[in-house]
XYZ file of C-alpha atoms in Angstrom:
363
model
C 51.287 -22.273 -101.735
C 49.822 -24.217 -99.171
C 46.526 -24.369 -98.452
C 45.754 -27.916 -97.267
C 46.672 -29.499 -93.465
C 48.521 -32.960 -94.979
C 50.737 -30.073 -96.941
C 50.762 -27.737 -93.731
C 51.755 -31.049 -91.717
C 54.145 -31.920 -94.022
C 55.928 -28.530 -93.984
C 56.017 -28.811 -90.408
C 57.357 -31.833 -90.053
C 60.449 -30.481 -92.601
C 60.838 -27.553 -90.263
C 61.069 -29.999 -86.994
C 64.035 -31.934 -89.005
C 65.448 -29.535 -91.133
C 69.281 -29.506 -90.719
C 70.258 -25.729 -91.046
C 69.557 -23.465 -88.336
C 68.404 -20.457 -89.776
C 64.648 -20.080 -91.055
C 63.773 -17.605 -93.543
C 60.432 -15.619 -93.001
C 58.201 -12.668 -93.950
C 54.342 -11.882 -93.821
C 51.424 -10.696 -96.488
C 48.994 -8.611 -94.326
C 46.433 -6.203 -95.282
C 45.310 -3.277 -93.059
C 44.622 0.058 -95.020
C 40.644 -0.614 -93.443
C 41.066 -1.935 -90.007
C 43.018 -1.106 -86.154
C 44.469 -4.856 -87.181
C 47.294 -5.802 -89.149
C 44.591 -8.694 -90.708
C 47.568 -11.760 -91.612
C 47.038 -13.531 -95.020
C 50.472 -15.278 -95.895
C 53.670 -16.628 -94.084
C 56.438 -17.324 -96.128
C 59.166 -19.391 -95.169
C 62.471 -20.585 -96.944
C 63.525 -23.667 -95.098
C 66.345 -25.407 -96.233
C 66.665 -23.562 -99.435
C 62.729 -24.218 -100.629
C 60.364 -21.668 -100.545
C 56.977 -22.196 -99.408
C 54.412 -19.905 -98.428
C 51.801 -20.543 -96.287
C 47.562 -19.663 -96.427
C 46.332 -18.229 -93.847
C 43.009 -17.782 -95.134
C 42.373 -21.560 -95.944
C 41.126 -22.531 -92.246
C 44.027 -24.580 -91.267
C 45.706 -25.219 -88.382
C 48.269 -23.471 -87.903
C 48.802 -23.704 -83.922
C 51.379 -26.223 -84.685
C 53.720 -24.162 -87.121
C 52.981 -20.981 -84.741
C 54.661 -23.114 -82.177
C 57.761 -23.660 -84.226
C 58.453 -20.087 -85.427
C 58.001 -18.682 -81.839
C 59.659 -21.054 -79.468
C 62.006 -23.581 -81.990
C 65.747 -23.144 -81.971
C 66.389 -21.886 -85.140
C 67.052 -18.405 -86.038
C 64.557 -16.527 -87.771
C 65.139 -13.802 -90.106
C 63.130 -11.430 -91.006
C 63.729 -7.832 -93.245
C 62.207 -4.968 -91.244
C 60.622 -7.473 -89.074
C 58.591 -4.372 -87.059
C 55.382 -5.072 -88.929
C 55.425 -8.405 -89.687
C 55.528 -8.546 -85.324
C 52.860 -6.735 -84.586
C 50.818 -8.737 -86.796
C 51.806 -12.047 -84.928
C 51.567 -10.411 -81.884
C 48.316 -8.995 -82.658
C 46.805 -12.331 -83.947
C 48.423 -14.711 -81.890
C 49.954 -12.601 -79.228
C 53.559 -13.949 -79.142
C 56.749 -12.322 -81.014
C 59.364 -14.903 -82.795
C 62.324 -16.050 -80.136
C 65.686 -15.803 -82.092
C 65.701 -13.162 -84.017
C 68.105 -11.493 -86.874
C 66.540 -8.436 -89.120
C 68.402 -8.130 -91.705
C 67.997 -4.555 -92.322
C 69.132 -3.455 -88.672
C 72.048 -5.184 -89.641
C 72.714 -3.444 -92.750
C 72.390 -0.293 -91.710
C 75.339 -1.217 -88.760
C 77.522 -2.400 -92.124
C 76.918 1.159 -93.219
C 74.169 0.230 -96.066
C 71.462 2.977 -96.799
C 69.185 3.467 -92.899
C 66.045 1.322 -93.182
C 66.859 -0.219 -96.764
C 64.281 -2.014 -98.475
C 64.546 -5.434 -98.950
C 64.669 -5.607 -102.458
C 67.421 -2.546 -102.871
C 68.899 -4.551 -100.560
C 69.212 -8.399 -102.614
C 70.405 -5.344 -105.902
C 72.812 -4.326 -103.922
C 74.202 -7.222 -102.704
C 73.620 -10.097 -105.695
C 72.402 -7.624 -108.542
C 69.099 -9.238 -108.891
C 66.328 -7.087 -109.383
C 63.293 -8.347 -107.956
C 59.618 -7.623 -108.929
C 57.608 -4.722 -106.980
C 54.863 -4.904 -109.040
C 52.841 -6.885 -106.082
C 53.524 -3.888 -103.450
C 50.426 -3.054 -102.942
C 48.271 -5.604 -103.937
C 45.770 -6.557 -101.779
C 46.633 -10.302 -100.200
C 42.730 -10.739 -98.670
C 41.448 -11.622 -102.080
C 41.650 -15.503 -103.310
C 42.453 -17.106 -105.539
C 45.701 -15.574 -105.127
C 47.183 -14.746 -108.375
C 50.558 -16.166 -109.932
C 52.656 -13.221 -110.062
C 51.291 -12.605 -106.102
C 52.500 -16.572 -105.071
C 56.375 -15.340 -106.826
C 56.053 -11.944 -105.300
C 55.762 -13.076 -101.490
C 57.889 -16.237 -102.128
C 60.570 -14.044 -103.964
C 60.424 -12.205 -100.458
C 62.066 -15.179 -98.749
C 64.258 -16.672 -101.613
C 67.842 -14.743 -100.539
C 67.576 -13.753 -96.685
C 69.532 -16.845 -95.850
C 72.099 -15.749 -98.022
C 71.774 -11.907 -96.900
C 71.790 -12.990 -93.264
C 74.922 -15.043 -94.130
C 76.956 -12.204 -95.707
C 76.302 -9.521 -93.196
C 76.498 -11.643 -90.126
C 79.917 -12.661 -91.262
C 80.864 -8.335 -92.106
C 79.109 -7.908 -88.266
C 81.424 -10.829 -87.670
C 85.116 -9.679 -88.873
C 83.984 -5.263 -87.581
C 83.287 -7.088 -83.951
C 79.596 -6.139 -84.422
C 77.655 -8.472 -83.575
C 76.473 -8.147 -80.031
C 75.327 -4.812 -81.761
C 72.606 -6.548 -83.796
C 72.019 -8.331 -81.103
C 70.821 -5.768 -78.861
C 69.321 -4.002 -81.720
C 67.373 -7.102 -82.283
C 66.258 -8.012 -79.264
C 64.186 -4.626 -78.852
C 62.203 -5.831 -81.233
C 60.786 -8.091 -79.211
C 59.310 -5.660 -76.078
C 55.680 -6.102 -76.704
C 54.469 -2.431 -75.578
C 55.930 -1.952 -79.480
C 52.796 -3.696 -80.118
C 50.153 -3.066 -78.262
C 48.602 -0.239 -76.231
C 46.154 0.078 -74.029
C 43.766 2.513 -73.913
C 45.152 4.283 -70.550
C 48.361 4.781 -72.297
C 46.484 5.980 -76.024
C 47.125 9.658 -75.978
C 50.630 8.953 -75.510
C 50.122 8.504 -79.836
C 49.534 12.601 -79.732
C 52.525 14.876 -79.251
C 52.812 17.845 -76.857
C 50.122 16.675 -74.694
C 51.737 16.781 -71.130
C 52.113 20.412 -72.204
C 49.035 21.158 -72.245
C 46.646 22.614 -69.250
C 45.246 19.878 -67.335
C 41.869 20.258 -67.475
C 42.448 20.084 -71.505
C 45.257 17.248 -70.724
C 42.610 15.728 -68.946
C 39.962 15.558 -71.750
C 42.065 14.888 -74.583
C 43.826 11.871 -72.653
C 39.666 10.826 -72.161
C 38.939 10.854 -74.762
C 41.906 9.335 -76.292
C 41.754 6.399 -74.052
C 38.044 6.718 -75.848
C 39.046 6.276 -79.625
C 41.594 3.464 -78.816
C 38.758 1.551 -77.292
C 36.819 1.991 -80.155
C 39.042 1.008 -83.072
C 40.182 -2.235 -80.761
C 36.762 -3.124 -80.170
C 35.157 -2.008 -83.710
C 38.726 -2.989 -85.751
C 38.705 -0.044 -87.360
C 41.730 2.875 -87.863
C 42.363 5.258 -85.165
C 41.917 8.164 -87.162
C 38.689 6.756 -88.847
C 36.711 6.737 -85.023
C 37.679 10.175 -84.215
C 40.648 12.061 -85.894
C 43.450 13.780 -83.813
C 42.438 17.500 -85.135
C 38.680 16.186 -83.892
C 39.640 15.043 -80.068
C 42.216 18.024 -79.718
C 39.504 20.550 -80.616
C 36.919 18.780 -78.496
C 38.582 17.948 -75.600
C 39.768 22.592 -75.754
C 36.007 23.044 -76.580
C 34.516 21.058 -73.611
C 30.736 20.691 -74.498
C 28.203 19.930 -72.379
C 25.955 19.014 -75.294
C 26.262 17.153 -78.260
C 24.443 20.461 -80.156
C 27.728 22.203 -78.834
C 29.857 19.821 -81.086
C 28.879 21.088 -84.506
C 30.909 23.281 -86.400
C 34.287 22.144 -84.522
C 37.558 20.911 -86.549
C 37.359 17.745 -88.724
C 34.040 15.924 -86.821
C 31.972 14.408 -88.857
C 28.407 14.376 -88.420
C 27.852 11.276 -87.938
C 30.403 10.749 -84.865
C 28.323 13.842 -83.209
C 24.946 12.043 -84.224
C 26.010 8.666 -83.000
C 28.660 9.481 -80.341
C 27.897 12.841 -79.028
C 25.849 12.024 -75.954
C 28.854 9.270 -74.968
C 31.248 11.795 -75.614
C 29.870 14.507 -73.741
C 29.152 12.099 -70.792
C 32.793 11.096 -71.011
C 34.447 14.713 -70.684
C 31.890 15.372 -67.899
C 32.639 12.532 -66.264
C 36.834 13.599 -66.933
C 35.870 17.134 -65.357
C 34.685 15.231 -62.361
C 37.190 13.156 -61.860
C 39.774 15.861 -61.761
C 37.728 18.267 -59.718
C 37.872 15.683 -56.835
C 41.180 15.344 -56.860
C 41.208 11.739 -58.262
C 43.540 12.929 -61.223
C 46.915 13.630 -60.671
C 48.148 15.341 -63.600
C 50.027 18.339 -64.119
C 51.191 20.632 -66.987
C 54.706 20.005 -68.321
C 57.103 23.123 -69.038
C 57.596 23.621 -72.598
C 62.105 22.212 -73.183
C 63.474 25.420 -74.096
C 65.056 24.659 -77.292
C 68.549 23.256 -77.316
C 72.010 25.841 -78.070
C 72.354 26.000 -81.387
C 76.416 26.197 -81.079
C 75.826 22.316 -78.311
C 73.622 21.105 -80.932
C 76.075 21.308 -84.389
C 79.158 20.520 -82.015
C 77.357 17.195 -80.508
C 75.998 16.461 -83.930
C 79.808 17.084 -85.563
C 80.899 14.371 -83.216
C 78.126 11.975 -83.993
C 79.216 12.527 -87.691
C 82.728 11.979 -87.360
C 82.200 9.378 -85.183
C 80.067 7.444 -87.993
C 82.297 8.347 -90.515
C 84.714 6.689 -88.787
C 82.754 3.281 -88.159
C 81.678 3.672 -91.722
C 77.979 4.006 -91.076
C 74.884 6.658 -91.615
C 75.317 8.947 -88.639
C 71.068 8.254 -87.130
C 72.599 4.991 -87.016
C 74.441 5.945 -83.580
C 72.089 9.097 -82.614
C 69.460 11.062 -84.229
C 69.017 14.756 -83.784
C 66.128 14.206 -81.166
C 68.539 12.097 -79.699
C 71.246 15.129 -79.122
C 68.166 17.459 -78.402
C 67.291 15.239 -75.658
C 70.458 14.858 -74.533
C 70.500 18.627 -74.360
C 67.648 19.029 -72.308
C 68.721 16.600 -69.504
C 66.516 13.249 -70.723
C 67.863 9.982 -69.930
C 66.017 7.434 -72.612
C 67.204 8.483 -75.406
C 68.343 5.445 -77.736
C 71.972 7.103 -78.039
C 72.253 6.694 -73.550
C 71.417 2.702 -73.825
C 72.918 -0.557 -74.648
C 76.075 -0.406 -77.362
C 75.754 2.971 -78.071
C 76.430 4.484 -74.753
C 79.674 3.544 -75.243
C 80.432 4.189 -78.756
C 79.027 7.643 -79.131
C 76.349 8.576 -75.778
C 79.382 9.026 -73.313
C 81.180 11.363 -75.897
C 77.936 13.010 -76.288
C 77.521 13.661 -72.289
C 81.172 14.615 -71.713
C 80.660 17.343 -74.439
C 77.242 18.653 -73.427
C 78.292 19.048 -69.602
C-alpha cells in the first residue's frame, strides 16, 4: 500500500512510461453516514503490478489524478458508476477512455450486473474472498486482509478486459459497449442541483400544484442541508416526512408535531425555517412566480400490447444471447406505449436493434 510521497511519485513515473495501453482501476470509499462518498483507497494494476494508494495518508495526488483523468490509456473498471461518483465528488472530474467490464459482460450474455468476483469465477475458475465487502476503509492502519482484498479487485481486470474485448469484437458489439460506457461520463449522474432535487421523489409532478410546489422547495432545502453538513438526505429529512410537510402546509412549528416520520429534533432545530420556506413558496406560487402544472396520471398500457412488446424483446435478446433487460426493461416498454421518447431502448445502438421494432409494434 502506497502511503508516502516518494512511493507515489515512483508510481506516477511508471504510469507515464507504461508499455500497456490499459490500466485496471478500482476505488474503496465509505458513505454510510455521509452525503458524499469519501475516497479512501485507489487501486491500480499497471503492467501486471497491483498498487494501492492510501488517499488518507496526506499525499499530493494531483499528478496521479491528472494521469487518470486525461491519460491516453483505457481505464478499466467493473461497475464504475459508484467509483465515478466518488471521483466526481472529490475531484470534480471523471476519467477519460473508460471500459466497464460489467457493462461488457452484460452485452455478451453474462448475468446482468454480474459482480466482479462472479465474473472472475466464470472466466478463470478463481474464487476471490468476500470477507472485506463491508469493511470500514477509513480506519487506519489497514489490515493485511483489507489490502489483499483491495488489490484482488484489480488483479484480474486486465485479463477480463482482454477476453471481453476480443469477444465483443467477434460479436460486432464493440460500438455497443463504447456507447454504454460513454453514458457513464454524464456528470448529471453524479451531481444534482438543489432546484432539481425533487426529481429523486417519484410522482411529484402528478401532485396538486400547491403540494407539488412545497415538495419541490423542501427537496431543494434538504439537498442543500445534506450537502452543507455532509449527511445522508434521509437523515436530514425522510421522504415520508417531506411529503407529509408538503401536504400539511404548517404555518407554525407546533403544527409539525405528529407528522409522519418527523423527529422532534428536526421540529425543534428547523421547524421555524421549514415553515418560513413553505410560506415563501406559497407566496411565490400565488404571485405567479412559479410555473407549475399537475401532470396527468398516465393510463396503464394495454396488457396485451405490453405482453406483445415484451415478447419481441425476449425473442430478440434470445437471438443475441443476452438477457432481455439489457435491451429494454418493462419500464421502457411502458414508456414507448405511453408515447415517451426518453427511454433507453430508443437511443444509441438499441434503437436499431430493438427500438424501431417496438415502435412499429406499438403503432
